[in-house]
Amino acid sequence: MSTLALKSSISRIAKATGSSSRARSSTFLLSGLIGTGAVASYLYYNNNKNNNNNNNNNGKIVKPLLGAAIIKNAQIPEGKGIQDYQSVYNAIASKIEEHLDFDKGAGYYGQLVRLSWHTSGTYSKYDNTGGSYAGTMVYAPESSDGENAGLAVGRDFLVEFKDKFPWISRGDLWTLGGVVAVQEAGGPKVPWRPGRTDLYDAASVPANGRLPDASRDGKYVRDLFKRMGFNDRETVALIGAHCLGQCHTYNSGFDGAWGPQFNRFTNDFYVRLLGGWHVRKWDGKKQYQDDETNTFMMLPTDIALKEESYFLKYVKEYAKDEELFFKDFAKAYSTLLELGVSYPRGSKPFIFKTVEEQEDE
Ligand code: HEM
């Protein structure tokens, strides 16, 4: 798509809302998006915004207030219930199943879990900014955050479901994609609630630097997850998602998978972490390689979980007890996906059936 076509597309969006300040921020967004590889997703998700009137405040811009007063109330599209979201779940699951050979056999599990985590993990409990509520990853500067490199693949994978289910918001779709991936890879049931909205406001887009840098140490990891509201146990449980998928030099500068079963959700990450590791000799970023086979990898922040006593005790617990890991992961991951979203008191999460369970019925 040419820059001209992009500009005219964005000015159409601005006209549809009749807002000149919005047009100004669109131009700002345009410059941030070009060259990030996120342009296709950006335009798609935005041009379809008008289909989403049930949950975008009828097209009005919601101006978040500054500081702790930001309110992000869940808004479930009218008339939609668990069956509607189970249909989206099933559609995503069957597309995953059609592409099991993606990324050298990793499938889309890792990609979708990482997308759900990065859309949520920008959250700061200190000012209630960031998080999955407004699906802001299509906007600059979040779209061009180096830590989000490669996630256009996951967003593009899910884009067709915005067409098929036009009432679902980006944040709901991206977080639901992660739930599908965990459950279909054999992981625990993850309680999930809908109601994120397609909010469009430059002020709601988090700055870069909120997602973790894998070259850092344990203290950094601890502080970063504390910013999201997690304790040490929850932090260790969440990082166990590194059983899925792999690193790609073209995204992060790191290379390889954490283990051989990278399309199954297991506690294998902790079992391997407790084995022997040495620094890989190569001209890429510092990362670790397993002593036994020289095939699998750990990031410096993964190794930090074993170096710091406040993390190590949980690594040992999860390596011994997969059931405990599943229980703790499901709870922490469900919380992660909802960070910053306010739900009505007593609202019950949905628990989705896996494809296998539905086949057995
Ligand atoms: C200190 C915290 C973390 C750091 C530094 C970190 C860093 C990374 C890096 C560098 C990659 C490789 C990306 C690429 O090259 O494509 C990656 C992949 C991945 N991360 Fe993390 N991560 C962290 C926590 C988490 C958490 C909490 C989750 C989920 C709950 C998660 C899920 C994943 C998954 C599933 C992949 C594989 C993606 C794929 O296969 O494309 N990570 N992570």
Short mmCIF file of C-alpha atoms and ligand atoms in Angstrom, two decimals:
data_model
loop_
_atom_site.label_atom_id
_atom_site.label_comp_id
_atom_site.label_asym_id
_atom_site.label_seq_id
_atom_site.Cartn_x
_atom_site.Cartn_y
_atom_site.Cartn_z
CA MET A 1 0.00 0.00 0.00
CA SER A 2 1.35 3.44 -0.97
CA THR A 3 1.82 6.21 1.58
CA LEU A 4 -0.87 8.18 -0.25
CA ALA A 5 -3.38 5.34 0.06
CA LEU A 6 -2.48 5.00 3.71
CA LYS A 7 -3.01 8.70 4.31
CA SER A 8 -6.37 8.72 2.57
CA SER A 9 -7.43 5.65 4.52
CA ILE A 10 -6.48 7.32 7.78
CA SER A 11 -8.22 10.57 6.86
CA ARG A 12 -11.36 8.50 6.16
CA ILE A 13 -11.13 7.16 9.71
CA ALA A 14 -10.72 10.71 11.02
CA LYS A 15 -13.73 11.95 8.98
CA ALA A 16 -15.89 9.12 10.20
CA THR A 17 -15.40 10.39 13.71
CA GLY A 18 -15.50 14.08 12.82
CA SER A 19 -12.54 14.90 15.00
CA SER A 20 -9.68 17.11 13.93
CA SER A 21 -7.57 16.27 16.97
CA ARG A 22 -8.09 12.68 16.04
CA ALA A 23 -6.96 13.44 12.50
CA ARG A 24 -3.81 14.99 13.96
CA SER A 25 -3.06 11.95 16.07
CA SER A 26 -3.78 9.76 13.04
CA THR A 27 -1.02 11.53 11.15
CA PHE A 28 1.24 10.97 14.13
CA LEU A 29 0.25 7.34 14.14
CA LEU A 30 0.87 7.06 10.44
CA SER A 31 4.48 8.18 10.73
CA GLY A 32 5.06 5.77 13.60
CA LEU A 33 3.58 2.83 11.77
CA ILE A 34 5.36 3.08 8.45
CA GLY A 35 8.26 0.70 8.33
CA THR A 36 7.18 -1.38 11.32
CA GLY A 37 5.49 -4.10 9.33
CA ALA A 38 2.34 -3.34 11.29
CA VAL A 39 0.67 -1.24 8.59
CA ALA A 40 -1.58 -4.00 7.23
CA SER A 41 -2.84 -4.96 10.67
CA TYR A 42 -3.24 -1.32 11.64
CA LEU A 43 -5.42 -0.45 8.67
CA TYR A 44 -7.42 -3.62 8.83
CA TYR A 45 -8.21 -3.38 12.49
CA ASN A 46 -9.03 0.32 12.19
CA ASN A 47 -11.12 0.23 9.03
CA ASN A 48 -13.23 -2.40 10.68
CA LYS A 49 -13.63 -0.36 13.81
CA ASN A 50 -17.02 0.87 12.68
CA ASN A 51 -18.33 -2.70 12.70
CA ASN A 52 -17.66 -2.76 16.35
CA ASN A 53 -20.14 -0.21 17.58
CA ASN A 54 -21.43 -2.43 20.31
CA ASN A 55 -18.26 -2.07 22.25
CA ASN A 56 -16.51 1.07 21.16
CA ASN A 57 -18.79 3.55 22.85
CA ASN A 58 -20.75 4.05 19.65
CA GLY A 59 -17.81 5.56 17.86
CA LYS A 60 -17.12 8.24 20.47
CA ILE A 61 -13.59 8.75 21.64
CA VAL A 62 -13.13 7.86 25.25
CA LYS A 63 -10.66 10.29 26.79
CA PRO A 64 -8.96 8.60 29.68
CA LEU A 65 -8.29 10.83 32.62
CA LEU A 66 -4.73 11.09 33.74
CA GLY A 67 -3.28 9.06 36.58
CA ALA A 68 -5.09 6.58 38.75
CA ALA A 69 -8.48 7.91 37.69
CA ILE A 70 -8.39 6.05 34.36
CA ILE A 71 -11.45 3.85 34.22
CA LYS A 72 -11.60 0.92 31.86
CA ASN A 73 -14.98 -0.65 32.32
CA ALA A 74 -15.65 -3.93 30.56
CA GLN A 75 -18.34 -3.53 27.91
CA ILE A 76 -19.71 -6.80 26.61
CA PRO A 77 -21.27 -6.47 23.14
CA GLU A 78 -25.03 -6.58 23.49
CA GLY A 79 -26.59 -10.03 23.45
CA LYS A 80 -23.26 -11.88 23.40
CA GLY A 81 -22.64 -14.77 25.76
CA ILE A 82 -20.36 -17.73 26.26
CA GLN A 83 -21.61 -19.59 23.16
CA ASP A 84 -20.62 -16.68 20.91
CA TYR A 85 -17.11 -16.60 22.36
CA GLN A 86 -16.87 -20.39 22.24
CA SER A 87 -17.54 -20.07 18.49
CA VAL A 88 -14.61 -17.68 18.15
CA TYR A 89 -12.51 -20.07 20.27
CA ASN A 90 -13.40 -22.96 17.97
CA ALA A 91 -12.60 -20.98 14.83
CA ILE A 92 -9.17 -20.00 16.16
CA ALA A 93 -8.49 -23.57 17.35
CA SER A 94 -9.31 -25.04 13.97
CA LYS A 95 -7.02 -22.55 12.20
CA ILE A 96 -4.19 -23.47 14.61
CA GLU A 97 -4.81 -27.13 13.77
CA GLU A 98 -4.53 -26.37 10.03
CA HIS A 99 -1.06 -24.87 10.47
CA LEU A 100 0.72 -27.24 12.84
CA ASP A 101 3.88 -27.12 10.74
CA PHE A 102 4.23 -23.32 11.07
CA ASP A 103 7.60 -22.10 12.39
CA LYS A 104 9.41 -25.45 12.06
CA GLY A 105 6.65 -27.38 13.81
CA ALA A 106 6.03 -24.96 16.70
CA GLY A 107 2.59 -24.17 15.27
CA TYR A 108 0.92 -20.89 16.27
CA TYR A 109 0.70 -21.70 19.98
CA GLY A 110 3.77 -19.71 21.03
CA GLN A 111 3.04 -16.80 18.75
CA LEU A 112 -0.52 -16.40 20.09
CA VAL A 113 0.47 -16.70 23.75
CA ARG A 114 3.20 -14.09 23.26
CA LEU A 115 0.74 -11.73 21.52
CA SER A 116 -1.73 -12.05 24.41
CA TRP A 117 1.06 -11.43 26.93
CA HIS A 118 2.54 -8.41 25.17
CA THR A 119 -0.84 -6.72 24.73
CA SER A 120 -1.43 -7.18 28.49
CA GLY A 121 2.06 -6.86 29.95
CA THR A 122 2.39 -3.13 29.33
CA TYR A 123 0.16 -2.58 32.36
CA SER A 124 1.30 -0.40 35.25
CA LYS A 125 -0.53 -0.65 38.55
CA TYR A 126 0.96 2.70 39.51
CA ASP A 127 -1.25 4.70 37.12
CA ASN A 128 -3.59 2.04 35.67
CA THR A 129 -2.21 2.65 32.14
CA GLY A 130 -1.36 0.01 29.53
CA GLY A 131 -2.83 -3.49 29.35
CA SER A 132 -5.12 -5.22 26.89
CA TYR A 133 -8.23 -3.05 27.34
CA ALA A 134 -7.91 -0.93 24.20
CA GLY A 135 -5.88 -3.26 21.97
CA THR A 136 -3.40 -0.43 21.45
CA MET A 137 -0.61 -2.49 19.89
CA VAL A 138 -1.65 -1.33 16.42
CA TYR A 139 -0.79 2.26 17.35
CA ALA A 140 2.58 3.97 17.63
CA PRO A 141 4.71 3.94 19.67
CA GLU A 142 3.56 0.53 20.95
CA SER A 143 3.44 -0.88 17.41
CA SER A 144 7.13 -0.17 16.92
CA ASP A 145 8.36 -1.24 20.37
CA GLY A 146 11.33 -3.49 19.63
CA GLU A 147 9.97 -6.06 22.09
CA ASN A 148 6.87 -6.44 19.89
CA ALA A 149 8.87 -7.37 16.79
CA GLY A 150 7.28 -10.30 15.00
CA LEU A 151 3.85 -10.01 16.61
CA ALA A 152 2.25 -8.73 13.40
CA VAL A 153 2.32 -12.44 12.48
CA GLY A 154 -0.08 -13.27 15.31
CA ARG A 155 -2.27 -10.25 14.67
CA ASP A 156 -2.49 -11.14 10.98
CA PHE A 157 -3.32 -14.75 11.89
CA LEU A 158 -6.30 -13.51 13.93
CA VAL A 159 -7.45 -10.74 11.60
CA GLU A 160 -9.93 -12.92 9.70
CA PHE A 161 -11.86 -13.43 12.94
CA LYS A 162 -12.51 -9.68 13.14
CA ASP A 163 -14.34 -10.17 9.84
CA LYS A 164 -16.22 -13.30 10.88
CA PHE A 165 -17.09 -11.95 14.31
CA PRO A 166 -17.22 -8.16 13.81
CA TRP A 167 -18.52 -7.56 17.34
CA ILE A 168 -15.32 -8.75 19.00
CA SER A 169 -12.74 -6.14 20.02
CA ARG A 170 -9.03 -6.41 19.28
CA GLY A 171 -8.13 -6.84 22.96
CA ASP A 172 -10.73 -9.59 23.40
CA LEU A 173 -9.58 -11.36 20.24
CA TRP A 174 -5.86 -11.21 21.09
CA THR A 175 -6.31 -12.35 24.68
CA LEU A 176 -8.77 -15.09 23.68
CA GLY A 177 -6.19 -16.28 21.10
CA GLY A 178 -3.76 -16.89 23.96
CA VAL A 179 -6.35 -18.83 25.95
CA VAL A 180 -7.09 -21.03 22.93
CA ALA A 181 -3.36 -21.66 22.40
CA VAL A 182 -2.71 -22.66 26.02
CA GLN A 183 -5.74 -24.95 26.26
CA GLU A 184 -5.31 -26.57 22.84
CA ALA A 185 -1.61 -27.21 23.54
CA GLY A 186 -2.69 -29.35 26.50
CA GLY A 187 -2.43 -26.65 29.18
CA PRO A 188 -4.87 -25.74 31.94
CA LYS A 189 -8.29 -24.17 31.58
CA VAL A 190 -7.87 -20.39 31.66
CA PRO A 191 -10.84 -18.39 33.00
CA TRP A 192 -11.46 -15.47 30.62
CA ARG A 193 -13.84 -12.53 30.51
CA PRO A 194 -14.80 -10.35 27.51
CA GLY A 195 -15.40 -6.59 27.45
CA ARG A 196 -12.22 -4.94 26.20
CA THR A 197 -13.01 -2.15 23.73
CA ASP A 198 -11.56 -0.76 20.51
CA LEU A 199 -10.68 2.52 22.13
CA TYR A 200 -8.86 4.99 19.91
CA ASP A 201 -6.89 7.58 21.75
CA ALA A 202 -3.20 8.36 21.46
CA ALA A 203 -3.04 9.07 25.20
CA SER A 204 -4.00 5.48 26.00
CA VAL A 205 -1.08 3.99 24.08
CA PRO A 206 1.70 2.99 26.49
CA ALA A 207 5.26 4.19 25.94
CA ASN A 208 7.97 1.77 24.93
CA GLY A 209 10.11 0.10 27.58
CA ARG A 210 7.35 -1.57 29.58
CA LEU A 211 7.93 -5.06 28.20
CA PRO A 212 10.91 -7.00 29.52
CA ASP A 213 14.40 -6.92 28.06
CA ALA A 214 15.67 -10.51 28.13
CA SER A 215 19.29 -9.49 28.70
CA ARG A 216 18.63 -8.23 32.23
CA ASP A 217 18.90 -9.74 35.73
CA GLY A 218 16.58 -11.09 38.42
CA LYS A 219 16.05 -7.80 40.23
CA TYR A 220 14.92 -6.19 36.99
CA VAL A 221 12.47 -9.05 36.32
CA ARG A 222 11.13 -8.81 39.87
CA ASP A 223 10.55 -5.05 39.62
CA LEU A 224 8.97 -5.28 36.18
CA PHE A 225 6.42 -7.91 37.22
CA LYS A 226 5.79 -6.02 40.44
CA ARG A 227 4.80 -3.03 38.28
CA MET A 228 2.07 -5.26 36.80
CA GLY A 229 1.04 -6.34 40.31
CA PHE A 230 2.58 -9.83 40.40
CA ASN A 231 4.52 -11.46 43.23
CA ASP A 232 7.54 -13.77 42.80
CA ARG A 233 5.48 -16.97 42.62
CA GLU A 234 3.24 -15.55 39.91
CA THR A 235 6.23 -14.19 37.99
CA VAL A 236 7.89 -17.61 37.90
CA ALA A 237 4.60 -19.29 36.94
CA LEU A 238 4.01 -16.89 34.05
CA ILE A 239 7.47 -17.29 32.55
CA GLY A 240 6.82 -21.06 32.36
CA ALA A 241 4.96 -20.21 29.13
CA HIS A 242 8.42 -20.44 27.58
CA CYS A 243 7.65 -24.14 27.16
CA LEU A 244 5.89 -23.00 23.96
CA GLY A 245 7.39 -21.60 20.77
CA GLN A 246 10.87 -20.27 20.21
CA CYS A 247 13.14 -17.26 19.76
CA HIS A 248 13.95 -15.85 16.34
CA THR A 249 17.10 -13.82 15.66
CA TYR A 250 15.14 -11.63 13.25
CA ASN A 251 12.71 -10.63 16.05
CA SER A 252 14.74 -10.46 19.25
CA GLY A 253 18.34 -11.36 18.42
CA PHE A 254 17.90 -14.59 20.43
CA ASP A 255 17.72 -17.99 18.80
CA GLY A 256 16.04 -21.33 19.34
CA ALA A 257 13.49 -23.20 21.44
CA TRP A 258 13.53 -23.89 25.17
CA GLY A 259 12.83 -27.59 24.68
CA PRO A 260 11.85 -30.28 22.15
CA GLN A 261 8.11 -30.27 22.85
CA PHE A 262 7.60 -26.65 21.89
CA ASN A 263 3.99 -27.17 20.82
CA ARG A 264 2.84 -28.74 24.09
CA PHE A 265 2.07 -26.88 27.30
CA THR A 266 4.00 -28.64 30.09
CA ASN A 267 6.28 -27.89 33.07
CA ASP A 268 9.28 -28.87 30.97
CA PHE A 269 10.71 -25.33 31.13
CA TYR A 270 11.43 -25.70 34.88
CA VAL A 271 12.76 -29.25 34.59
CA ARG A 272 15.24 -28.14 31.92
CA LEU A 273 16.14 -24.92 33.72
CA LEU A 274 17.36 -26.98 36.69
CA GLY A 275 19.75 -28.89 34.39
CA GLY A 276 23.19 -27.63 33.29
CA TRP A 277 23.56 -24.54 31.07
CA HIS A 278 26.51 -22.67 29.58
CA VAL A 279 26.86 -19.45 27.61
CA ARG A 280 26.51 -20.14 23.90
CA LYS A 281 29.53 -19.31 21.79
CA TRP A 282 28.24 -17.32 18.86
CA ASP A 283 28.27 -13.75 17.62
CA GLY A 284 24.66 -13.10 18.67
CA LYS A 285 23.28 -11.84 21.98
CA LYS A 286 24.32 -13.55 25.20
CA GLN A 287 22.11 -16.60 25.72
CA TYR A 288 22.53 -20.04 27.24
CA GLN A 289 22.69 -23.51 25.76
CA ASP A 290 22.00 -26.85 27.46
CA ASP A 291 25.10 -28.84 28.49
CA GLU A 292 23.51 -32.13 27.47
CA THR A 293 22.64 -31.57 23.81
CA ASN A 294 23.76 -28.03 22.90
CA THR A 295 20.38 -27.69 21.21
CA PHE A 296 18.05 -25.80 23.51
CA MET A 297 18.25 -22.30 24.89
CA MET A 298 17.56 -20.10 27.90
CA LEU A 299 17.46 -16.32 28.00
CA PRO A 300 19.50 -14.46 30.64
CA THR A 301 16.20 -13.57 32.37
CA ASP A 302 15.24 -17.28 32.40
CA ILE A 303 18.57 -18.20 34.01
CA ALA A 304 17.95 -15.42 36.56
CA LEU A 305 15.00 -17.48 37.87
CA LYS A 306 17.49 -20.08 38.99
CA GLU A 307 20.13 -17.63 40.21
CA GLU A 308 17.90 -15.76 42.66
CA SER A 309 16.72 -17.66 45.74
CA TYR A 310 13.43 -15.73 45.78
CA PHE A 311 12.60 -17.27 42.37
CA LEU A 312 14.42 -20.62 42.60
CA LYS A 313 12.11 -22.12 45.23
CA TYR A 314 9.15 -21.81 42.82
CA VAL A 315 11.17 -23.19 39.88
CA LYS A 316 11.81 -26.29 42.00
CA GLU A 317 8.15 -26.61 43.03
CA TYR A 318 6.93 -26.38 39.43
CA ALA A 319 9.60 -28.78 38.12
CA LYS A 320 8.32 -31.37 40.62
CA ASP A 321 4.61 -30.74 40.34
CA GLU A 322 3.05 -30.02 36.96
CA GLU A 323 -0.43 -29.87 38.44
CA LEU A 324 0.61 -27.07 40.77
CA PHE A 325 2.22 -25.21 37.85
CA PHE A 326 -0.97 -25.53 35.78
CA LYS A 327 -3.08 -24.24 38.66
CA ASP A 328 -0.82 -21.27 39.38
CA PHE A 329 -0.23 -20.46 35.72
CA ALA A 330 -3.95 -20.45 34.88
CA LYS A 331 -4.70 -18.05 37.71
CA ALA A 332 -1.80 -15.67 37.03
CA TYR A 333 -2.30 -15.73 33.24
CA SER A 334 -6.01 -15.03 33.58
CA THR A 335 -5.14 -12.05 35.83
CA LEU A 336 -2.49 -10.87 33.35
CA LEU A 337 -4.98 -10.81 30.48
CA GLU A 338 -7.40 -8.69 32.55
CA LEU A 339 -4.95 -6.17 34.01
CA GLY A 340 -6.55 -2.76 34.19
CA VAL A 341 -10.03 -3.89 33.09
CA SER A 342 -12.88 -3.26 35.56
CA TYR A 343 -15.65 -5.83 35.68
CA PRO A 344 -19.00 -5.52 37.38
CA ARG A 345 -18.99 -7.07 40.83
CA GLY A 346 -19.72 -10.79 40.69
CA SER A 347 -19.15 -11.11 36.93
CA LYS A 348 -18.32 -14.73 36.16
CA PRO A 349 -15.48 -15.71 33.83
CA PHE A 350 -16.08 -18.06 30.91
CA ILE A 351 -14.38 -21.45 30.90
CA PHE A 352 -14.11 -22.72 27.34
CA LYS A 353 -14.33 -26.31 26.22
CA THR A 354 -11.40 -27.63 24.23
CA VAL A 355 -12.05 -29.00 20.75
CA GLU A 356 -11.37 -32.50 22.08
CA GLU A 357 -13.94 -32.14 24.84
CA GLN A 358 -16.54 -31.01 22.33
CA GLU A 359 -15.77 -33.97 20.06
CA ASP A 360 -16.30 -36.35 23.00
CA GLU A 361 -19.74 -34.96 23.80
C1 HEM B 1 11.19 -11.65 31.93
C2 HEM B 1 10.13 -11.94 31.21
C3 HEM B 1 10.21 -12.32 29.76
C4 HEM B 1 11.16 -12.06 28.83
C5 HEM B 1 12.44 -11.26 28.99
C6 HEM B 1 10.74 -12.70 27.59
C7 HEM B 1 11.45 -12.64 26.41
C8 HEM B 1 11.12 -13.34 25.27
C9 HEM B 1 11.88 -13.31 24.05
C10 HEM B 1 13.15 -12.52 23.81
C11 HEM B 1 11.25 -14.13 23.17
C12 HEM B 1 11.66 -14.43 21.75
C13 HEM B 1 10.82 -13.65 20.72
C14 HEM B 1 11.25 -13.95 19.31
O1 HEM B 1 12.45 -13.90 19.05
O2 HEM B 1 10.37 -14.23 18.46
C15 HEM B 1 10.09 -14.68 23.83
C16 HEM B 1 9.22 -15.58 23.28
C17 HEM B 1 8.11 -16.04 23.91
N1 HEM B 1 7.60 -15.61 25.12
FE1 HEM B 1 8.60 -14.51 26.49
N2 HEM B 1 9.54 -13.32 27.81
C18 HEM B 1 9.17 -13.11 29.11
C19 HEM B 1 8.00 -13.52 29.70
C20 HEM B 1 6.99 -14.19 29.07
C21 HEM B 1 5.68 -14.43 29.61
C22 HEM B 1 5.19 -13.94 30.98
C23 HEM B 1 4.99 -15.16 28.67
C24 HEM B 1 3.58 -15.65 28.71
C25 HEM B 1 2.77 -15.65 29.74
C26 HEM B 1 5.88 -15.38 27.55
C27 HEM B 1 5.59 -16.10 26.44
C28 HEM B 1 6.44 -16.27 25.36
C29 HEM B 1 6.19 -17.21 24.27
C30 HEM B 1 5.03 -18.18 24.19
C31 HEM B 1 7.23 -17.05 23.36
C32 HEM B 1 7.46 -17.79 22.04
C33 HEM B 1 6.98 -16.92 20.89
C34 HEM B 1 7.06 -17.58 19.55
O3 HEM B 1 7.18 -18.80 19.47
O4 HEM B 1 6.99 -16.87 18.54
N3 HEM B 1 7.07 -14.75 27.82
N4 HEM B 1 10.04 -14.17 25.12
#
